[in-house]
GROMACS .gro file of C-alpha atoms in nm:
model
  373
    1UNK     CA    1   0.653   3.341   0.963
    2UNK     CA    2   0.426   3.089   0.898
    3UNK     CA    3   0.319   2.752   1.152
    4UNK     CA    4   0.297   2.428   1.044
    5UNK     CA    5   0.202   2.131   1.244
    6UNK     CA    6   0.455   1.825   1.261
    7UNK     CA    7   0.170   1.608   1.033
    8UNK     CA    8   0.181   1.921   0.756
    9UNK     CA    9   0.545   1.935   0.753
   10UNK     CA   10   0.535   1.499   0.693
   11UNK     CA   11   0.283   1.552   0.439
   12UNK     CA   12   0.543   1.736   0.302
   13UNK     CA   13   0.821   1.524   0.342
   14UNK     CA   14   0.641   1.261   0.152
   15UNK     CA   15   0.604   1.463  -0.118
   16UNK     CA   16   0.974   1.564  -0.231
   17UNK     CA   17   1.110   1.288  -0.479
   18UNK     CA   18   1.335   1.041  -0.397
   19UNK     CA   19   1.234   1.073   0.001
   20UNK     CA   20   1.103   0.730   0.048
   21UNK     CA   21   0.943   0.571   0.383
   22UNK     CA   22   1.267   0.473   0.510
   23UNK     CA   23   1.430   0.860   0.512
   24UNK     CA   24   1.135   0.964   0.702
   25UNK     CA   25   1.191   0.699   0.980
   26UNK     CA   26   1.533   0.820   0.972
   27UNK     CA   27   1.380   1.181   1.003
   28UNK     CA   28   1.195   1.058   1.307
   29UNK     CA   29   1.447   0.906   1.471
   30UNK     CA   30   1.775   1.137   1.378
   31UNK     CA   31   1.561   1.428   1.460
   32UNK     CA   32   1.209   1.385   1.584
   33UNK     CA   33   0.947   1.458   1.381
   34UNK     CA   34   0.735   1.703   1.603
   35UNK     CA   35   1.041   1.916   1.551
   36UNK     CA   36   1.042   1.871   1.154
   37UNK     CA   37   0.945   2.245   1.097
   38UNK     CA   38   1.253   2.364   1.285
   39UNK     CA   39   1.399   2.182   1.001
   40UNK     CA   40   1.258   2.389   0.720
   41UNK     CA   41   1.494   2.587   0.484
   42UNK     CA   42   1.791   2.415   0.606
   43UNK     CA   43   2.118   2.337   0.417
   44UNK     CA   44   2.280   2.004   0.265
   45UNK     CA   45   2.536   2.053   0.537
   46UNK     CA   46   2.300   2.080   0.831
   47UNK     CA   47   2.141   1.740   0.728
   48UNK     CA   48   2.456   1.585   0.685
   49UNK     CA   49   2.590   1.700   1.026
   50UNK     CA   50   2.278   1.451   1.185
   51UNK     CA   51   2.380   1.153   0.988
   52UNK     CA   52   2.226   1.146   0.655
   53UNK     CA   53   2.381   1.083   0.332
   54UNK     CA   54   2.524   1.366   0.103
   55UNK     CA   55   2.297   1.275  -0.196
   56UNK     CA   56   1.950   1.260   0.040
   57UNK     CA   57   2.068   1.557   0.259
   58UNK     CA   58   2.058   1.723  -0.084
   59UNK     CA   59   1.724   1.638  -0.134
   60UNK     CA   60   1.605   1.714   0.180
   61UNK     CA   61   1.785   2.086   0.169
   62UNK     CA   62   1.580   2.143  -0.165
   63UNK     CA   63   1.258   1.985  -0.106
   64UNK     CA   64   1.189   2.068   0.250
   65UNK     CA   65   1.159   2.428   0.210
   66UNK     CA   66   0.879   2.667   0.345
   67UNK     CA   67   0.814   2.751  -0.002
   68UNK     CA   68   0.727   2.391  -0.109
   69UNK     CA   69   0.587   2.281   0.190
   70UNK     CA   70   0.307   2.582   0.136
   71UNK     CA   71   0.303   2.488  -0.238
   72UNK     CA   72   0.246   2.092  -0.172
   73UNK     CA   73  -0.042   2.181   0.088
   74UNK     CA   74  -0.209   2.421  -0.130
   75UNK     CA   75  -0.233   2.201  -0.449
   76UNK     CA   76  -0.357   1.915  -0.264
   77UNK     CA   77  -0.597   2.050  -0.112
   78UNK     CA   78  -0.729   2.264  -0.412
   79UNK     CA   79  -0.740   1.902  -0.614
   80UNK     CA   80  -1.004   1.801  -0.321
   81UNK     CA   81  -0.833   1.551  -0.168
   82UNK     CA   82  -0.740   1.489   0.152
   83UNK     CA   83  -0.503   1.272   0.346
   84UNK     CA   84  -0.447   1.137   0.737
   85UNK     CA   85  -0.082   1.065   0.828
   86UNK     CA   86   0.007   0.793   1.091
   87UNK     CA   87  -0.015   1.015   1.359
   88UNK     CA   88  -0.345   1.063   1.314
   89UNK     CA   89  -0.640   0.928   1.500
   90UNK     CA   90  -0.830   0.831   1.160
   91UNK     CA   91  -0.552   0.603   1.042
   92UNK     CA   92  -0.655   0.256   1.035
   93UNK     CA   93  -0.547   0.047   1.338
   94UNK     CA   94  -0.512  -0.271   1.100
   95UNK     CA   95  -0.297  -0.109   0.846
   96UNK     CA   96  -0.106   0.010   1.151
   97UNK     CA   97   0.032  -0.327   1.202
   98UNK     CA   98   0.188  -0.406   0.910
   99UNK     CA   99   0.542  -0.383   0.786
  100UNK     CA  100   0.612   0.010   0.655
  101UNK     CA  101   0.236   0.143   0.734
  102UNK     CA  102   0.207   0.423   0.447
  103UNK     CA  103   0.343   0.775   0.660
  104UNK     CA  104   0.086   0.966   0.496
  105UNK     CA  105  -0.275   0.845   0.326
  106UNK     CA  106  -0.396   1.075   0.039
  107UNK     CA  107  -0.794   1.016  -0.033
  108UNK     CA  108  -1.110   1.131  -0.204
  109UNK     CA  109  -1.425   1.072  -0.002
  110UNK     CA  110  -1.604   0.936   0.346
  111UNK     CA  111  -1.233   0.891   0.613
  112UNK     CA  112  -1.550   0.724   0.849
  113UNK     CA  113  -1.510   0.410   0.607
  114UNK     CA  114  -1.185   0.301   0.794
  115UNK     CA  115  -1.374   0.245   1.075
  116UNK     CA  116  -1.553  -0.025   0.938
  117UNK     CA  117  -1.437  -0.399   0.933
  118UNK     CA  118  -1.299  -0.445   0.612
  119UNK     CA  119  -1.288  -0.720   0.406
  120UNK     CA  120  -1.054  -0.772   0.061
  121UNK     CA  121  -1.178  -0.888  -0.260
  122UNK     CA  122  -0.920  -0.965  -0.536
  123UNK     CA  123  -0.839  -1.142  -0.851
  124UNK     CA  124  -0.747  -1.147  -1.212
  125UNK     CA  125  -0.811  -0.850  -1.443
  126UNK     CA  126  -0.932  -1.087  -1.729
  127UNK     CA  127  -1.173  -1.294  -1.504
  128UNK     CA  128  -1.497  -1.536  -1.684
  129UNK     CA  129  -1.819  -1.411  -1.636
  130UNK     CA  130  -1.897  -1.663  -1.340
  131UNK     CA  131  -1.559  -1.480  -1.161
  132UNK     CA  132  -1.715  -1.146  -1.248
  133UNK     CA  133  -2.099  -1.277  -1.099
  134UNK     CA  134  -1.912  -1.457  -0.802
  135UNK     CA  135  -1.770  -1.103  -0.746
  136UNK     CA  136  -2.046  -0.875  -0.716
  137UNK     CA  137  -2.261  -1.098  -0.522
  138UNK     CA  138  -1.986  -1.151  -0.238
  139UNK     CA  139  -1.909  -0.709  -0.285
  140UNK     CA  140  -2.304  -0.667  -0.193
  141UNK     CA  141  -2.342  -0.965   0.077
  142UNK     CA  142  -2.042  -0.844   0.259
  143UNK     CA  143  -2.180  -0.472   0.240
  144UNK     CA  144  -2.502  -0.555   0.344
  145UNK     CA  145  -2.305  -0.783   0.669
  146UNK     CA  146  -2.140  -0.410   0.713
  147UNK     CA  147  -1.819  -0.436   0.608
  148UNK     CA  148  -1.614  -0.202   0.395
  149UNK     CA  149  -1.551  -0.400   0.082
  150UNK     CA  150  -1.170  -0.345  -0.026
  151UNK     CA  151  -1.006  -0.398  -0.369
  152UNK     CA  152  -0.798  -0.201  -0.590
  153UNK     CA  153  -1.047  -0.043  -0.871
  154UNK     CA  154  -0.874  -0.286  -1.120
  155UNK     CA  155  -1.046  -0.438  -1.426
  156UNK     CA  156  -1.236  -0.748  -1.418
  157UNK     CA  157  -1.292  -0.895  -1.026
  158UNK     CA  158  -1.161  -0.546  -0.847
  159UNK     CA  159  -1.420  -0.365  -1.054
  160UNK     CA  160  -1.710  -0.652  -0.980
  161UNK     CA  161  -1.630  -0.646  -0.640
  162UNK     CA  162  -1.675  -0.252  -0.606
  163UNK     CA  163  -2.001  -0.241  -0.813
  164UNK     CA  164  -2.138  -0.503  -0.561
  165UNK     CA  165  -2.039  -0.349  -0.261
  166UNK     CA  166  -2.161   0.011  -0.415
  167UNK     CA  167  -2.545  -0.137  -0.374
  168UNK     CA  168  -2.584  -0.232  -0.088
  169UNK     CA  169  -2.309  -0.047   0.177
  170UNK     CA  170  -1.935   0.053   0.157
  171UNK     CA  171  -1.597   0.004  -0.039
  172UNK     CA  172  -1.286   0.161  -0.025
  173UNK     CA  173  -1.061   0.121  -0.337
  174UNK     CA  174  -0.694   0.129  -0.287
  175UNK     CA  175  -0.491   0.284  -0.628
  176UNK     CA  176  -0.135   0.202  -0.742
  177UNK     CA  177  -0.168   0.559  -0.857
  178UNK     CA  178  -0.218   0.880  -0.718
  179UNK     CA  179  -0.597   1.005  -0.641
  180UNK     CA  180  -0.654   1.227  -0.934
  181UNK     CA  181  -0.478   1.006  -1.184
  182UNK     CA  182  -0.700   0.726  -1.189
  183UNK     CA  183  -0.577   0.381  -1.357
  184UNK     CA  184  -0.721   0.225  -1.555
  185UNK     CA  185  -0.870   0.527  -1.733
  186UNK     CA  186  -1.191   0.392  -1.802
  187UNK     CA  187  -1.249   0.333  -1.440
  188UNK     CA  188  -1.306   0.767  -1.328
  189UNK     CA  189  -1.646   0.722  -1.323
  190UNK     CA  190  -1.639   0.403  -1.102
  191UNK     CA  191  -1.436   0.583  -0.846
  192UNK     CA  192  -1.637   0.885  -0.837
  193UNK     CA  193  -1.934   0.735  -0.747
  194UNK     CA  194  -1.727   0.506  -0.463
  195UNK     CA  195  -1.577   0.836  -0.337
  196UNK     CA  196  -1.919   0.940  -0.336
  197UNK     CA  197  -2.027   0.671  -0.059
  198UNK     CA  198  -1.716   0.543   0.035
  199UNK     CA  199  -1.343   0.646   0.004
  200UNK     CA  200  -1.067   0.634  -0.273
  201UNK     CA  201  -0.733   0.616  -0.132
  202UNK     CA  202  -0.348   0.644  -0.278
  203UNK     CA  203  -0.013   0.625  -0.091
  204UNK     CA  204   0.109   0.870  -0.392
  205UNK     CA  205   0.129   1.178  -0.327
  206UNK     CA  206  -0.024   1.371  -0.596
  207UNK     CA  207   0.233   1.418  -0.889
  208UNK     CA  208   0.373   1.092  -0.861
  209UNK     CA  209   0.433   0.951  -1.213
  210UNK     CA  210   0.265   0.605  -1.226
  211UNK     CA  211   0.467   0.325  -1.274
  212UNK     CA  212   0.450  -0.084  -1.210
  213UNK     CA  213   0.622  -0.096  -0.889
  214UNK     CA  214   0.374   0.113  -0.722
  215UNK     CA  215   0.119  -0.185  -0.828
  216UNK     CA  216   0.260  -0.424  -0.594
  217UNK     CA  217   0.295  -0.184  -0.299
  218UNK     CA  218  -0.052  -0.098  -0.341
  219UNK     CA  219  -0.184  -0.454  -0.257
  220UNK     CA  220   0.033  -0.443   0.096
  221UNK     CA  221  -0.225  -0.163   0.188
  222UNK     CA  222  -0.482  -0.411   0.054
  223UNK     CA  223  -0.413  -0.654   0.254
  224UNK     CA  224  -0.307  -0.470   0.544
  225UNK     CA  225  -0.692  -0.311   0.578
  226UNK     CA  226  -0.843  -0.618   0.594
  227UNK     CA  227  -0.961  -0.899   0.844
  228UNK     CA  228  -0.923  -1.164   0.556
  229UNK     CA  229  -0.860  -1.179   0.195
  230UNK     CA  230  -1.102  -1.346  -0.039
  231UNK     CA  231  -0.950  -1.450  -0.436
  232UNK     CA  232  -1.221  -1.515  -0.642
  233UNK     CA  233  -1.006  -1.618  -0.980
  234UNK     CA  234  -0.630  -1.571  -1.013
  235UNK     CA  235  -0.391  -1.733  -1.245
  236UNK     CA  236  -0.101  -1.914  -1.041
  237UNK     CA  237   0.108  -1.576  -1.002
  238UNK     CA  238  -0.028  -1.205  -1.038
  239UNK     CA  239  -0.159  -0.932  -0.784
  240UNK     CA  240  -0.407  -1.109  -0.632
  241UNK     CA  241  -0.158  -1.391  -0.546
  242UNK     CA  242   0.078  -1.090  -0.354
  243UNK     CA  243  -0.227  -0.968  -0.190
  244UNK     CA  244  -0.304  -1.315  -0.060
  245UNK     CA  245   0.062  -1.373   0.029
  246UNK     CA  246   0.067  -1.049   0.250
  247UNK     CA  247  -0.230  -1.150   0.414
  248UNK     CA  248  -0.085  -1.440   0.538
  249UNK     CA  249   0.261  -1.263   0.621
  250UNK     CA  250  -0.027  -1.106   0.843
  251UNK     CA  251  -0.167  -1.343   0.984
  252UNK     CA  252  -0.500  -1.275   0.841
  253UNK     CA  253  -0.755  -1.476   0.704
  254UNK     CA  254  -0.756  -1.602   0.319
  255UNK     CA  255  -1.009  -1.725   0.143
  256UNK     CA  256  -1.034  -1.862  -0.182
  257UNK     CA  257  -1.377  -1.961  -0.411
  258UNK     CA  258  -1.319  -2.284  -0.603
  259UNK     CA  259  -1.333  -2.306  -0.992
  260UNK     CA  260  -1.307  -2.557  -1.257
  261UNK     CA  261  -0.988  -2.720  -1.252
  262UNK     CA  262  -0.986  -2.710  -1.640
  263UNK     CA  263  -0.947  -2.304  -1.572
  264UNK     CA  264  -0.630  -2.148  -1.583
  265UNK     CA  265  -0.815  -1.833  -1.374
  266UNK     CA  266  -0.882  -2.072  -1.128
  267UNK     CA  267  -0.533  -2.204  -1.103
  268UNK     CA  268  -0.450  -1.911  -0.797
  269UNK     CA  269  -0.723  -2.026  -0.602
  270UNK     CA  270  -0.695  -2.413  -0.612
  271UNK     CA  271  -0.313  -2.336  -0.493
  272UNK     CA  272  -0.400  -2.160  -0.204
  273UNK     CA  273  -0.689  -2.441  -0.117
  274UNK     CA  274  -0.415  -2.667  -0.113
  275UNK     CA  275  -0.188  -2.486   0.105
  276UNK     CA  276  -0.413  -2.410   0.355
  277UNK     CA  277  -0.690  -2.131   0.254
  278UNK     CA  278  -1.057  -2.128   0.354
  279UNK     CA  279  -1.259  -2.271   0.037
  280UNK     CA  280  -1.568  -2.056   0.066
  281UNK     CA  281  -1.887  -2.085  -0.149
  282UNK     CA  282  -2.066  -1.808  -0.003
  283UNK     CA  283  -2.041  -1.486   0.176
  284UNK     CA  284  -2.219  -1.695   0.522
  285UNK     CA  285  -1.867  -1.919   0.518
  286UNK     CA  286  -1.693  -1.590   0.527
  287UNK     CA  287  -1.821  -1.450   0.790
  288UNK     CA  288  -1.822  -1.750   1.002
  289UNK     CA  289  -1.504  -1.754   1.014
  290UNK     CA  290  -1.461  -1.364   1.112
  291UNK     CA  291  -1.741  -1.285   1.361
  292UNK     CA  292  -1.526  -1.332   1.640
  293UNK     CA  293  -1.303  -1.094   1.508
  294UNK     CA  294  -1.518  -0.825   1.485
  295UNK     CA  295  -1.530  -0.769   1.843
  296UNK     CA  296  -1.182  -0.791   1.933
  297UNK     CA  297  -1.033  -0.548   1.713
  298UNK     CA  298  -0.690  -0.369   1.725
  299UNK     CA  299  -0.666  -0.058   1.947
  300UNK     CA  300  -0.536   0.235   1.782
  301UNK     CA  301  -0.245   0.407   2.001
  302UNK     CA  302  -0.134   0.752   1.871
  303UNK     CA  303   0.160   0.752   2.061
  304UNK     CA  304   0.310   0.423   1.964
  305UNK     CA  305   0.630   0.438   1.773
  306UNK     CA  306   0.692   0.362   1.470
  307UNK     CA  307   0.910   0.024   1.445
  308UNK     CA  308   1.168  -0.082   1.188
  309UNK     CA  309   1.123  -0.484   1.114
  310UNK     CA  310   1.408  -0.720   1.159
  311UNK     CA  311   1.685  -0.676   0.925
  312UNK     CA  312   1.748  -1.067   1.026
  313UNK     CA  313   1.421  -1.266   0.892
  314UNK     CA  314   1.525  -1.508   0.669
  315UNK     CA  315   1.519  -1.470   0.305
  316UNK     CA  316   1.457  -1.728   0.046
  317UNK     CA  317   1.770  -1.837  -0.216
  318UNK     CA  318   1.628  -1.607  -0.496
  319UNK     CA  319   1.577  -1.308  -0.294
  320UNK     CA  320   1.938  -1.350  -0.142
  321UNK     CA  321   2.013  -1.325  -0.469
  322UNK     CA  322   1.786  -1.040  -0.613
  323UNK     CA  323   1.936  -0.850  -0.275
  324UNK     CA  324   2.299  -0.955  -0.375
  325UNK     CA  325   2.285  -0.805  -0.687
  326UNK     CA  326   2.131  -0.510  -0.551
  327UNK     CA  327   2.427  -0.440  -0.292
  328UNK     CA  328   2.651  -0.448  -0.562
  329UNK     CA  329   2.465  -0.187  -0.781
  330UNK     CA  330   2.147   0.006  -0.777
  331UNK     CA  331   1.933  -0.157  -1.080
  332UNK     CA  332   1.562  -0.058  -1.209
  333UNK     CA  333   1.280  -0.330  -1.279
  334UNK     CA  334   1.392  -0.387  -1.610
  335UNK     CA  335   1.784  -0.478  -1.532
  336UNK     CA  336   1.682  -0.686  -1.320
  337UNK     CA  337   1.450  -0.901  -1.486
  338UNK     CA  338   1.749  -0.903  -1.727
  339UNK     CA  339   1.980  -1.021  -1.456
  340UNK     CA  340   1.775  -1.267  -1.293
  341UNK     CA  341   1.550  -1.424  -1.605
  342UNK     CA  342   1.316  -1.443  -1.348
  343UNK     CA  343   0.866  -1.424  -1.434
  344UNK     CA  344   0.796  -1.029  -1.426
  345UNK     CA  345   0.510  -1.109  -1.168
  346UNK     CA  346   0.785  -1.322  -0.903
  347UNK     CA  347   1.047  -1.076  -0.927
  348UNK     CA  348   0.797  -0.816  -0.851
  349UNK     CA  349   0.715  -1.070  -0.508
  350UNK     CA  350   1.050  -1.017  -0.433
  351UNK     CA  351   1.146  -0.676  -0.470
  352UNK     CA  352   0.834  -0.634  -0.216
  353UNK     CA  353   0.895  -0.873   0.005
  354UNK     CA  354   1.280  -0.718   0.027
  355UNK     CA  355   1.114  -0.380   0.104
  356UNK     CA  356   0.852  -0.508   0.361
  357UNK     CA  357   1.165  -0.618   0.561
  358UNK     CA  358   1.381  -0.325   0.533
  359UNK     CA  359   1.639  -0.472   0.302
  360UNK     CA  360   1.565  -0.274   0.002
  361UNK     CA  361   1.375   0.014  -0.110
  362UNK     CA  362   1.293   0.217  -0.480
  363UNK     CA  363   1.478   0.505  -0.530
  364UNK     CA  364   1.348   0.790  -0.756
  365UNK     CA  365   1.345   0.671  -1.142
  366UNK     CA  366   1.201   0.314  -1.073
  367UNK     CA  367   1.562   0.248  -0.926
  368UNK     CA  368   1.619  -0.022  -0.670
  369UNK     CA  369   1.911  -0.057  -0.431
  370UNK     CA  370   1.965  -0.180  -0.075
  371UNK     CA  371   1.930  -0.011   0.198
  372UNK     CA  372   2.249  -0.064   0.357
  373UNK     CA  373   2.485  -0.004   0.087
   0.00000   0.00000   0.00000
C-alpha cells in the first residue's frame, strides 16, 4: 500500500471538481487533515456519516481515491510544475493573511521569489503608450530596489510591468488559468522566460477549464502578495480596480500614477487619488512609503490554523441582494447578470467580495450558490 503525506493527499483534494476551498476547510475541521489519507477509497456513506452533504460526499467518495490521488501527482509533476500547499514553509506569509489563502499553489519556476518583498503592478489591458512606458520603468526600478514585481501576465500594463521587472531582477506572474494553459496565448513566451528567473504561479490545478470567474480570484492572490498596489491606467471599473480594492480590504498600500484627466484609462487612477491613494510619480515615492515595511515583515507560522472570516461583516444593498438571489437558487455568471442588470465588471466585485467572506462560493460549471443554503 502506498504512503502519502497529508500535503499530497490536499494536493489532491484540490484537484477533484466541484471540491472548492470551503469543503477542504470542512475536511480539516470534520476530520483533520493530517489524517486525510485514512480517508482514501472511502464511500458516499462514510462522508456523510461526518457531516457532509450527500451531493459533495459523492464527490469526495469518487475523487479521493488512491487511484486518482497517484494519477493527479504523477501528471503534475510530469507537466514540470510544482506546487507548495499552506502547510508548507515556502508559502508566502503575506498571502497567508488574507481571506481564503489558496490551499494549494501550483507554479513553474524559482519558489525563492516569495521570499522577496513584493510589490503589484496593475492596470488596463488596452493601456496608451505613456501607461505602457510608465510600466516598464516602475517593473525595472522596483527590481533593481529588490522587490519581486507582481502582476498577472495580462496584455497591455501586466505585460509592461513584467518585461521591466525581467531586466533588471524578479517578477512573479499570477494566472487566472492553470500553469500550462497560459492566457492570453500570445503571452507563452513571456512566461517562459519569467519562469526562467522568476516564478509563474496558478491556484488551478492543472485541468481546470478556464473561465472568467477565475479572473477575479486571481487578483485576490495579487493583491494578497504584495506590500502595496501600484495602478498605472485603469478605466473606472475592471481588474485592476478589484486588485486595488483588495489591497485596501488588506490594509495594504495603493498607489496610483496620475494621467490626463481628458483619459478615460486614467479615470481608475484619479478615483482612487481622490479617495485616498498615494499619487506617485516615480518608483523613489514608492518606496518611501514602504521601507519601513520591509523590516517588519509577517512571520510565517506553520502551525497556525486556518480561520473562517466572519459570516457577520456587513454587506452592501447590492450584494444583499446578489446573495438573496443566490439563497434562493444556485445561478451561473450569466443568470445573474440577467437578474441583476448589473455592469459585468461590478457584479464580478461582488460575487468576490461574497466569497472572500464566506457567504458564497462557485460550484463546478461556473455555478454560484451560497454557502449556507
Amino acid at each position: 500500500m502506498s504512503t502519502w503525506n497529508v500535503k499530497q493527499c490536499l494536493v489532491g483534494l484540490h484537484h477533484i471538481r466541484g471540491i472548492g476551498w470551503h469543503t477542504i476547510q470542512l475536511c480539516s475541521s470534520l476530520i483533520g487533515l493530517e489524517s486525510m489519507q485514512d480517508w482514501l477509497d472511502r464511500s458516499a456513506a462514510d462522508w456523510q456519516s461526518v457531516g457532509f452533504k450527500p451531493t459533495v460526499a459523492g464527490r469526495l467518495a469518487q475523487g479521493f481515491t488512491a487511484e486518482r490521488l497517484n494519477f493527479f501527482l504523477e501528471t503534475t509533476y510530469n507537466s514540470g510544475v510544482e506546487w507548495i500547499t499552506l502547510m508548507d514553509d515556502e508559502y508566502p506569509a503575506y498571502l497567508k493573511e488574507t481571506p481564503e489563502p489558496p490551499w494549494v499553489l501550483y507554479g513553474m519556476g524559482s519558489w525563492k521569489v516569495l521570499e522577496q518583498p513584493c510589490m503589484a503592478i496593475v492596470g488596463t489591458r488596452h493601456c496608451t503608450a505613456y501607461g505602457r512606458k510608465v510600466a516598464h520603468r516602475f517593473g525595472k526600478e522596483l527590481a533593481e530596489e529588490g522587490m519581486a514585481v507582481v502582476s498577472g501576465l495580462a496584455r497591455g500594463i501586466d505585460a509592461a510591468a513584467h518585461e521591466g521587472a525581467l531586466t533588471s531582477g524578479s517578477t512573479i506572474a499570477v494566472l487566472g488559468s492553470p500553469c500550462q494553459n497560459v492566457y492570453p496565448p500570445e503571452h507563452h513566451q513571456l512566461a517562459h522566460k519569467i519562469a526562467q528567473s522568476g516564478l509563474v504561479i496558478s491556484e488551478s490545478p492543472l485541468g481546470t477549464a478556464s473561465h472568467p470567474g477565475l479572473f477575479p480570484r486571481r487578483n485576490r492572490i495579487i493583491a494578497g502578495l504584495s506590500l502595496g498596489t501600484v495602478v498605472v491606467e485603469s478605466a473606472d471599473r475592471g481588474g485592476a480596480m478589484i486588485t486595488a480594492g483588495l489591497a485596501l480590504e488588506l490594509s495594504r498600500e495603493v498607489f496610483a500614477v496620475p494621467g490626463p484627466i481628458s483619459s478615460p484609462k486614467s479615470d481608475g487612477t484619479l478615483r482612487l487619488i481622490r479617495e485616498g491613494a498615494i499619487a506617485v510619480g516615480s518608483v523613489e515615492h514608492v518606496m518611501k512609503e514602504i521601507r519601513g515595511q520591509l523590516t517588519t515583515r509577517p512571520r510565517t507560522d506553520n502551525n497556525e490554523t486556518v480561520m473562517n472570516h466572519s459570516e457577520t461583516v456587513p454587506l452592501s444593498e447590492q450584494e444583499q441582494s446578489v446573495l438573496h438571489l443566490l439563497e434562493a437558487d444556485d445561478m451561473t455568471f450569466d443568470e445573474l447578470l440577467m437578474k441583476t442588470e448589473l455592469p459585468f465588471a461590478q457584479l464580478h466585485h461582488i460575487l468576490l467580495s461574497l466569497q472572500l467572506h464566506n457567504r458564497i462560493q462557485e460550484r463546478p460549471g461556473g455555478v454560484y450558490g451560497s454557502i449556507w443554503t
